[in-house]
Coordinates of C-alpha atoms in Angstrom, one line a residue:
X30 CA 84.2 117.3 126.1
X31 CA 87.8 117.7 125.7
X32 CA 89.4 114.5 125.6
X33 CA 91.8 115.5 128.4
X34 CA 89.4 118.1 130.4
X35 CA 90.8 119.4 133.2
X36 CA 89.9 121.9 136.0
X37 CA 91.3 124.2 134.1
X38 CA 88.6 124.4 131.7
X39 CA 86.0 125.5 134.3
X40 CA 84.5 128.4 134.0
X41 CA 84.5 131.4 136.5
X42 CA 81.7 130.1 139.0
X43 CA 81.4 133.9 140.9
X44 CA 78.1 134.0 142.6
X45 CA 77.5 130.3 142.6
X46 CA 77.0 128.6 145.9
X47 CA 77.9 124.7 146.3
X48 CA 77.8 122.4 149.4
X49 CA 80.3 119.6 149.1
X50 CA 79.6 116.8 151.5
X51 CA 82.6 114.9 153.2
X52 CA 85.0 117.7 152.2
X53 CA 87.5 117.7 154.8
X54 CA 90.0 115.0 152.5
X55 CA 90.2 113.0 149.3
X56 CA 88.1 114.3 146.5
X57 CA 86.0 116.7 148.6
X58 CA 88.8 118.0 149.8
X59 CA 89.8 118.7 146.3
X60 CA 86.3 119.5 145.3
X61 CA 85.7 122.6 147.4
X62 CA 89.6 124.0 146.7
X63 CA 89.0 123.7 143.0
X64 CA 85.3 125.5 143.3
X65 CA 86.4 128.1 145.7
X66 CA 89.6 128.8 143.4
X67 CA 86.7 129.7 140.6
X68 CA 84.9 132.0 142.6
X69 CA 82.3 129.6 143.9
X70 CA 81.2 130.4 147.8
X71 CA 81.5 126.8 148.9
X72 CA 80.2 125.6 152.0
X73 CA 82.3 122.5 153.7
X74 CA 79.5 119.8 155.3
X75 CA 82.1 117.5 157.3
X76 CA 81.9 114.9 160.6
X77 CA 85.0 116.0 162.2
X78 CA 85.0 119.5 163.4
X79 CA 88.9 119.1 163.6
X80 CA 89.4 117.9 160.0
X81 CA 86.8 120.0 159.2
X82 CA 88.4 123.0 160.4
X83 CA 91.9 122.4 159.1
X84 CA 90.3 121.9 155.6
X85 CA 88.5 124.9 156.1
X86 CA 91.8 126.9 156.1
X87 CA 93.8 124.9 153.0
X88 CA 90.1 126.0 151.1
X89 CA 90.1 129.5 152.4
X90 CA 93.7 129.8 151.2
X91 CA 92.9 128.4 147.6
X92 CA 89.4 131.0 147.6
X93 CA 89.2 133.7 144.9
X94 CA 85.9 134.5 146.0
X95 CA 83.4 134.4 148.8
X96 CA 84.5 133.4 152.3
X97 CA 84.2 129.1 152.2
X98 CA 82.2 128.3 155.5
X99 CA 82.4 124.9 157.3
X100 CA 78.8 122.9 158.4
X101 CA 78.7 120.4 161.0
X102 CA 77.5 117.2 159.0
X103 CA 77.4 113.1 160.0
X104 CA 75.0 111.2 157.5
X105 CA 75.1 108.1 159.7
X106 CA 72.8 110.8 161.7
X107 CA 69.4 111.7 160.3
X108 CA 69.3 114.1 163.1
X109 CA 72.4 115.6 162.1
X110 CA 71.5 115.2 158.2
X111 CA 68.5 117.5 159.6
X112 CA 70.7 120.0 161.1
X113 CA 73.2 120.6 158.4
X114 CA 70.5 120.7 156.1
X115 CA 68.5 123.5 157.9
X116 CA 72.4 125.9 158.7
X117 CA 72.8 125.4 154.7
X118 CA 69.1 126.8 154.2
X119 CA 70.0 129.4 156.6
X120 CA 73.3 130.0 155.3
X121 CA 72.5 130.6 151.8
X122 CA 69.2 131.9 151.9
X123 CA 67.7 128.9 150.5
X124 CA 70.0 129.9 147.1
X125 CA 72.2 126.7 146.6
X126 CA 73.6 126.2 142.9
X127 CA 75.8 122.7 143.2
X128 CA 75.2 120.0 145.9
X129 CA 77.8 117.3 146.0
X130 CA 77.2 113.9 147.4
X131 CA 80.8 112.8 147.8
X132 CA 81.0 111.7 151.5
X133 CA 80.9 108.1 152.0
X134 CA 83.0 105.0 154.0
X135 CA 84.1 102.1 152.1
X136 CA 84.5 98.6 152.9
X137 CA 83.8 98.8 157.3
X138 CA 83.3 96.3 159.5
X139 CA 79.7 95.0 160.2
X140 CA 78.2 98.3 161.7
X141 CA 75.2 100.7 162.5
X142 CA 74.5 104.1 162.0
X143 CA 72.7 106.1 165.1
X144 CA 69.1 105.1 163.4
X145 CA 70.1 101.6 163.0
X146 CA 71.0 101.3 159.6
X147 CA 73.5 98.6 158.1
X148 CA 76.6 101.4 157.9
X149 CA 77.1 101.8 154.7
X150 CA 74.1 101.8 152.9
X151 CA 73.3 104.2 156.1
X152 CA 76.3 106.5 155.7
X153 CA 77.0 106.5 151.9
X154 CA 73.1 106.4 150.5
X155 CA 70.2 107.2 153.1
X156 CA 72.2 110.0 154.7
X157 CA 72.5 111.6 151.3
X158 CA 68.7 110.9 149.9
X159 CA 67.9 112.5 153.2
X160 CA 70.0 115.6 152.6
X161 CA 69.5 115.8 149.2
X162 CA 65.3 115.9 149.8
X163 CA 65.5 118.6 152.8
X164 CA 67.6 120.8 150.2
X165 CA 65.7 120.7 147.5
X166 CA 64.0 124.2 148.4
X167 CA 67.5 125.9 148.8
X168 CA 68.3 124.2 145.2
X169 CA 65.2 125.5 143.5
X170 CA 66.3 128.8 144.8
X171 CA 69.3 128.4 143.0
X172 CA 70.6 129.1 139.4
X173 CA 70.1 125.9 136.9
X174 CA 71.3 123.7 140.3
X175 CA 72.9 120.3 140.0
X176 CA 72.7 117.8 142.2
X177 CA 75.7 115.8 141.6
X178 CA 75.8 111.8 143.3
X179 CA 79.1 109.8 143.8
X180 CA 78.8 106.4 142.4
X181 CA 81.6 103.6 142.2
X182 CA 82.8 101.1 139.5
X183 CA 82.0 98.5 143.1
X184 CA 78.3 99.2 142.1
X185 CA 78.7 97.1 138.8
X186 CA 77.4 93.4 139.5
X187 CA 76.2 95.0 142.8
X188 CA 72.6 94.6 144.3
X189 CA 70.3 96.3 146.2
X190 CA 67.9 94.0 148.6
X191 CA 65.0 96.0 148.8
X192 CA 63.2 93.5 151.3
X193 CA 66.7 93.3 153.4
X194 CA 68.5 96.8 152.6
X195 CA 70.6 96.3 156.1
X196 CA 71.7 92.8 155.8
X197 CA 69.3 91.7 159.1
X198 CA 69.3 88.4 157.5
X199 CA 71.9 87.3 155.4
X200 CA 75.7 87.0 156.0
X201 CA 77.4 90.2 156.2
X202 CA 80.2 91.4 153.1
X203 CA 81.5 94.1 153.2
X204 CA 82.8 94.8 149.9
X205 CA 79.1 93.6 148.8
X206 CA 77.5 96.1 151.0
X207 CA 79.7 98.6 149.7
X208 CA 78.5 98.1 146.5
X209 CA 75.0 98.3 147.2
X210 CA 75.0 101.5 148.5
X211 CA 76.8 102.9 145.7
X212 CA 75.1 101.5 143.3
X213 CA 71.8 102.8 145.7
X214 CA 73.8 106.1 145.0
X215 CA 73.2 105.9 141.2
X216 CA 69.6 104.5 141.0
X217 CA 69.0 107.4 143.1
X218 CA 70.7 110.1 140.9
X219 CA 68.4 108.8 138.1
X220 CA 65.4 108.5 140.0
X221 CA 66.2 112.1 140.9
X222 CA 66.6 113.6 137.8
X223 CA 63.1 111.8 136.1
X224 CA 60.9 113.2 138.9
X225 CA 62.3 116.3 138.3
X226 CA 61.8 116.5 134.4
X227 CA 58.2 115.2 135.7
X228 CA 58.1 118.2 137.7
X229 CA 59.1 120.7 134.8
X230 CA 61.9 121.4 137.3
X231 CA 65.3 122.9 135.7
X232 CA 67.7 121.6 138.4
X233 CA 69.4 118.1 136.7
X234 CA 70.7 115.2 138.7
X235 CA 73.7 113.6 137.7
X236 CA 75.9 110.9 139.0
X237 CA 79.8 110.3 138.5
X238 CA 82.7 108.1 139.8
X239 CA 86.2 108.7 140.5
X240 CA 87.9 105.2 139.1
X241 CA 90.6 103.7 141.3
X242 CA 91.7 106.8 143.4
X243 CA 94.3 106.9 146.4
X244 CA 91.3 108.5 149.1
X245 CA 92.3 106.2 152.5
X246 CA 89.0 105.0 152.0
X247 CA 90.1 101.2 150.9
X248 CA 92.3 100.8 154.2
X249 CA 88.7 99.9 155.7
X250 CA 88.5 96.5 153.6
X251 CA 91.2 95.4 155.5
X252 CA 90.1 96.1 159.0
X253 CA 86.7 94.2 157.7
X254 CA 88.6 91.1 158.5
X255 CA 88.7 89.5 161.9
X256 CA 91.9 87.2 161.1
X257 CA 95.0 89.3 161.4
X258 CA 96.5 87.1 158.5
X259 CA 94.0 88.0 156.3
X260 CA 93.9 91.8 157.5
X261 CA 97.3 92.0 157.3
X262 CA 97.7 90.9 153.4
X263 CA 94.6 92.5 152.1
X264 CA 96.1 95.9 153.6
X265 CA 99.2 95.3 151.4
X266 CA 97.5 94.1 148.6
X267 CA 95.7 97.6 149.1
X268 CA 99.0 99.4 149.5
X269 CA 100.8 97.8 146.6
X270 CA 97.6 98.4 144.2
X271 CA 97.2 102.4 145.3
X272 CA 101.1 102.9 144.5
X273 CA 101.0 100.5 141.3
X274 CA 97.9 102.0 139.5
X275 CA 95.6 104.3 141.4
X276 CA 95.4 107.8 140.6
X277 CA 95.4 110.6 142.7
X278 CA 92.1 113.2 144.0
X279 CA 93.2 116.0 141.7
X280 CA 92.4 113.7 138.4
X281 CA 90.2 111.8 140.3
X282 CA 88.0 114.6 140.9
X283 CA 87.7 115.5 137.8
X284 CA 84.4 113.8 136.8
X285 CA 82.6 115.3 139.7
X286 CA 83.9 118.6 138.7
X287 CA 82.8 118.1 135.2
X288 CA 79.3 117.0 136.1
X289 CA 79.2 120.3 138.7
X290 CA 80.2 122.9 136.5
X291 CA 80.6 122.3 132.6
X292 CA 78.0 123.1 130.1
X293 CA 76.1 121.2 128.0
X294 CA 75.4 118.7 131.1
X295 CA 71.8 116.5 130.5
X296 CA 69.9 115.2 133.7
X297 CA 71.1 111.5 134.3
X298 CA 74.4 111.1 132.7
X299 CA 77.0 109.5 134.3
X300 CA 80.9 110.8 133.9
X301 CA 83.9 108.6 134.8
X302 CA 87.2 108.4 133.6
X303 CA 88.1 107.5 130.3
X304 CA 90.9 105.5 130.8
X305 CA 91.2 101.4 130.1
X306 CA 87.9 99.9 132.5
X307 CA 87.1 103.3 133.5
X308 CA 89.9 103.3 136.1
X309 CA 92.0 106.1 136.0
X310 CA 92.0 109.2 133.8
X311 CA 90.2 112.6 132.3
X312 CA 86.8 112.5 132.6
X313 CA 84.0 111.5 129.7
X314 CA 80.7 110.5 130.0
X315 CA 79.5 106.6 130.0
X316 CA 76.0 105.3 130.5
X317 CA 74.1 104.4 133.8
X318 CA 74.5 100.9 134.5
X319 CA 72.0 98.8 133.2
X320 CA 70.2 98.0 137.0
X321 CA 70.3 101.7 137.7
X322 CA 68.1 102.9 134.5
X323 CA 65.6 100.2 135.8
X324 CA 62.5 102.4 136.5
X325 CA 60.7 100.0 138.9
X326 CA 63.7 99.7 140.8
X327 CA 64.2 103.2 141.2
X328 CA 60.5 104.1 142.0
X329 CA 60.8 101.2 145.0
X330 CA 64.0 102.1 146.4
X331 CA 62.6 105.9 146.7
X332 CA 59.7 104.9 148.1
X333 CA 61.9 102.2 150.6
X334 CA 64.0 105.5 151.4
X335 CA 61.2 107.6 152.0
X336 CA 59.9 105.1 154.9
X337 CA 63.3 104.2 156.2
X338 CA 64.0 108.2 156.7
X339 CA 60.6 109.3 157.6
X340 CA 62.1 112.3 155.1
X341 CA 59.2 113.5 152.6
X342 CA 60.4 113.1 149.5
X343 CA 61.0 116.0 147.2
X344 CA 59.9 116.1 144.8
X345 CA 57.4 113.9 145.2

């Protein structure tokens, strides 16, 4: 890896198909334009048909290739998680190359999905096991596929609470909660990728992180807050930090782009950027956090998913 890789350096990805969840802003957004602009057919799985629709066009204007296609998708909504999983079978003729886990909320109020799950751990980890495990047949029809799991420097020091997963009984946080579902997000990724080497499978699991990028996703902390004094200075605290020393989604992107496309990728590695803390800059590869490579975690927390989900885990 180049020290200052950019999209630049991917290759032409003609005849490769990739489905990039939450893709309708941020670093999806930026995702599927990137993809599409290398000749990738990339299918857009968003909540909002609206946003959906108008980053539908801005991707169909950057395409070099096949025709991008938009796919109704809300993972707070296993039903929905079933849908968009069964149009992207349909859709590609169970041929799928990329999948991108890269939707997710950050920081909400105390919530529930539509199944009853604490919201984030709902929306940002069980919505994707789910879709990752009913896609699996449309990945092993694909070329050397990659599945390819958002992760977040909030997962370091996080923890996942295997007998309490939706915080039933303990005080609700919602940074904390954040945190566990991304670091969920990366025990999963490796989890992934060992059952697959136990299955002599070629597709690779990988995980990444985007550092401190401007998304709109951290304006949720604030509303977190029932005292307007507090909401009120944590939203400019969030302000000043995004103009101060966040990055933008075209270099934030960049590590998911480079776990998608480049060669030389291994199953369960982890790319970030290199900058100072892993905050901002070109991408590199760092290792799993500790708690992630934990093997006994990751075998309970698929099996925990599996019955939360009633999804049949594959592979098994």
């Amino acid at each position: 890896m180049t020290e200052r890789w950019t999209d630049a350096d991917i290759a032409d990805q003609t005849g490769r198909t990739v489905l990039v969840t939450g893709a309708n802003s941020g670093l999806g957004l930026r995702t599927a334009e990137v993809l599409a602009s290398k000749g990738a057919r990339v299918l857009l799985a968003c909540r909002s048909a609206e946003r959906g629709a108008k980053a539908l066009d801005l991707v169909k204007a950057a395409a070099a290739g096949a025709e991008p296609e938009l796919i109704p998708l809300d993972l707070s909504e296993l039903a929905s998680v079933r849908a968009a999983a069964a149009s992207a079978r349909e859709l590609t003729g169970d041929k799928l190359d990329v999948l991108v886990n890269n939707a997710g909320v950050m920081a909400t109020a105390r919530g529930r999905t539509a199944d009853g799950f604490e919201l984030q751990f709902g929306t940002n980890y069980l919505g994707h096991a789910a879709l990752t495990w009913l896609l699996m047949p449309a990945l092993r029809g694909g070329s050397h596929a990659r599945v390819v799991t958002l992760s977040s420097l909030a997962a370091t020091g996080a923890r996942i609470h295997l007998d309490d997963p939706n915080g039933e009984h303990r005080r609700y946080n919602a940074a904390a909660a954040y945190g566990q579902s991304k670091l969920a997000d990366q025990v999963f990724a490796l989890e992934l990728d060992r059952r697959l080497r136990a299955a002599g499978s070629d597709i690779i699991s990988v995980a990444a992180h985007p550092g401190y990028t401007a998304t709109g996703l951290g304006s949720g902390m604030a509303r977190s807050y029932s005292n307007p004094v507090v909401r009120s200075l944590i939203a400019g605290g969030h302000r000043i930090g995004e103009v101060l020393f966040a990055q933008g989604p075209r270099i934030g992107a960049l590590p998911q782009l480079y776990a998608a496309t480049a060669d030389g990728v291994s199953g369960g590695s982890y790319f970030a950027p290199r900058g100072l803390g892993n905050l901002r800059g070109h991408p590199v590869q760092v290792p799993p956090l500790a708690t992630a490579r934990l093997e006994p975690l990751g075998s309970a927390l698929w099996d925990l998913t599996a019955e939360l989900t009633e999804v049949t885990p594959d592979p098994a």
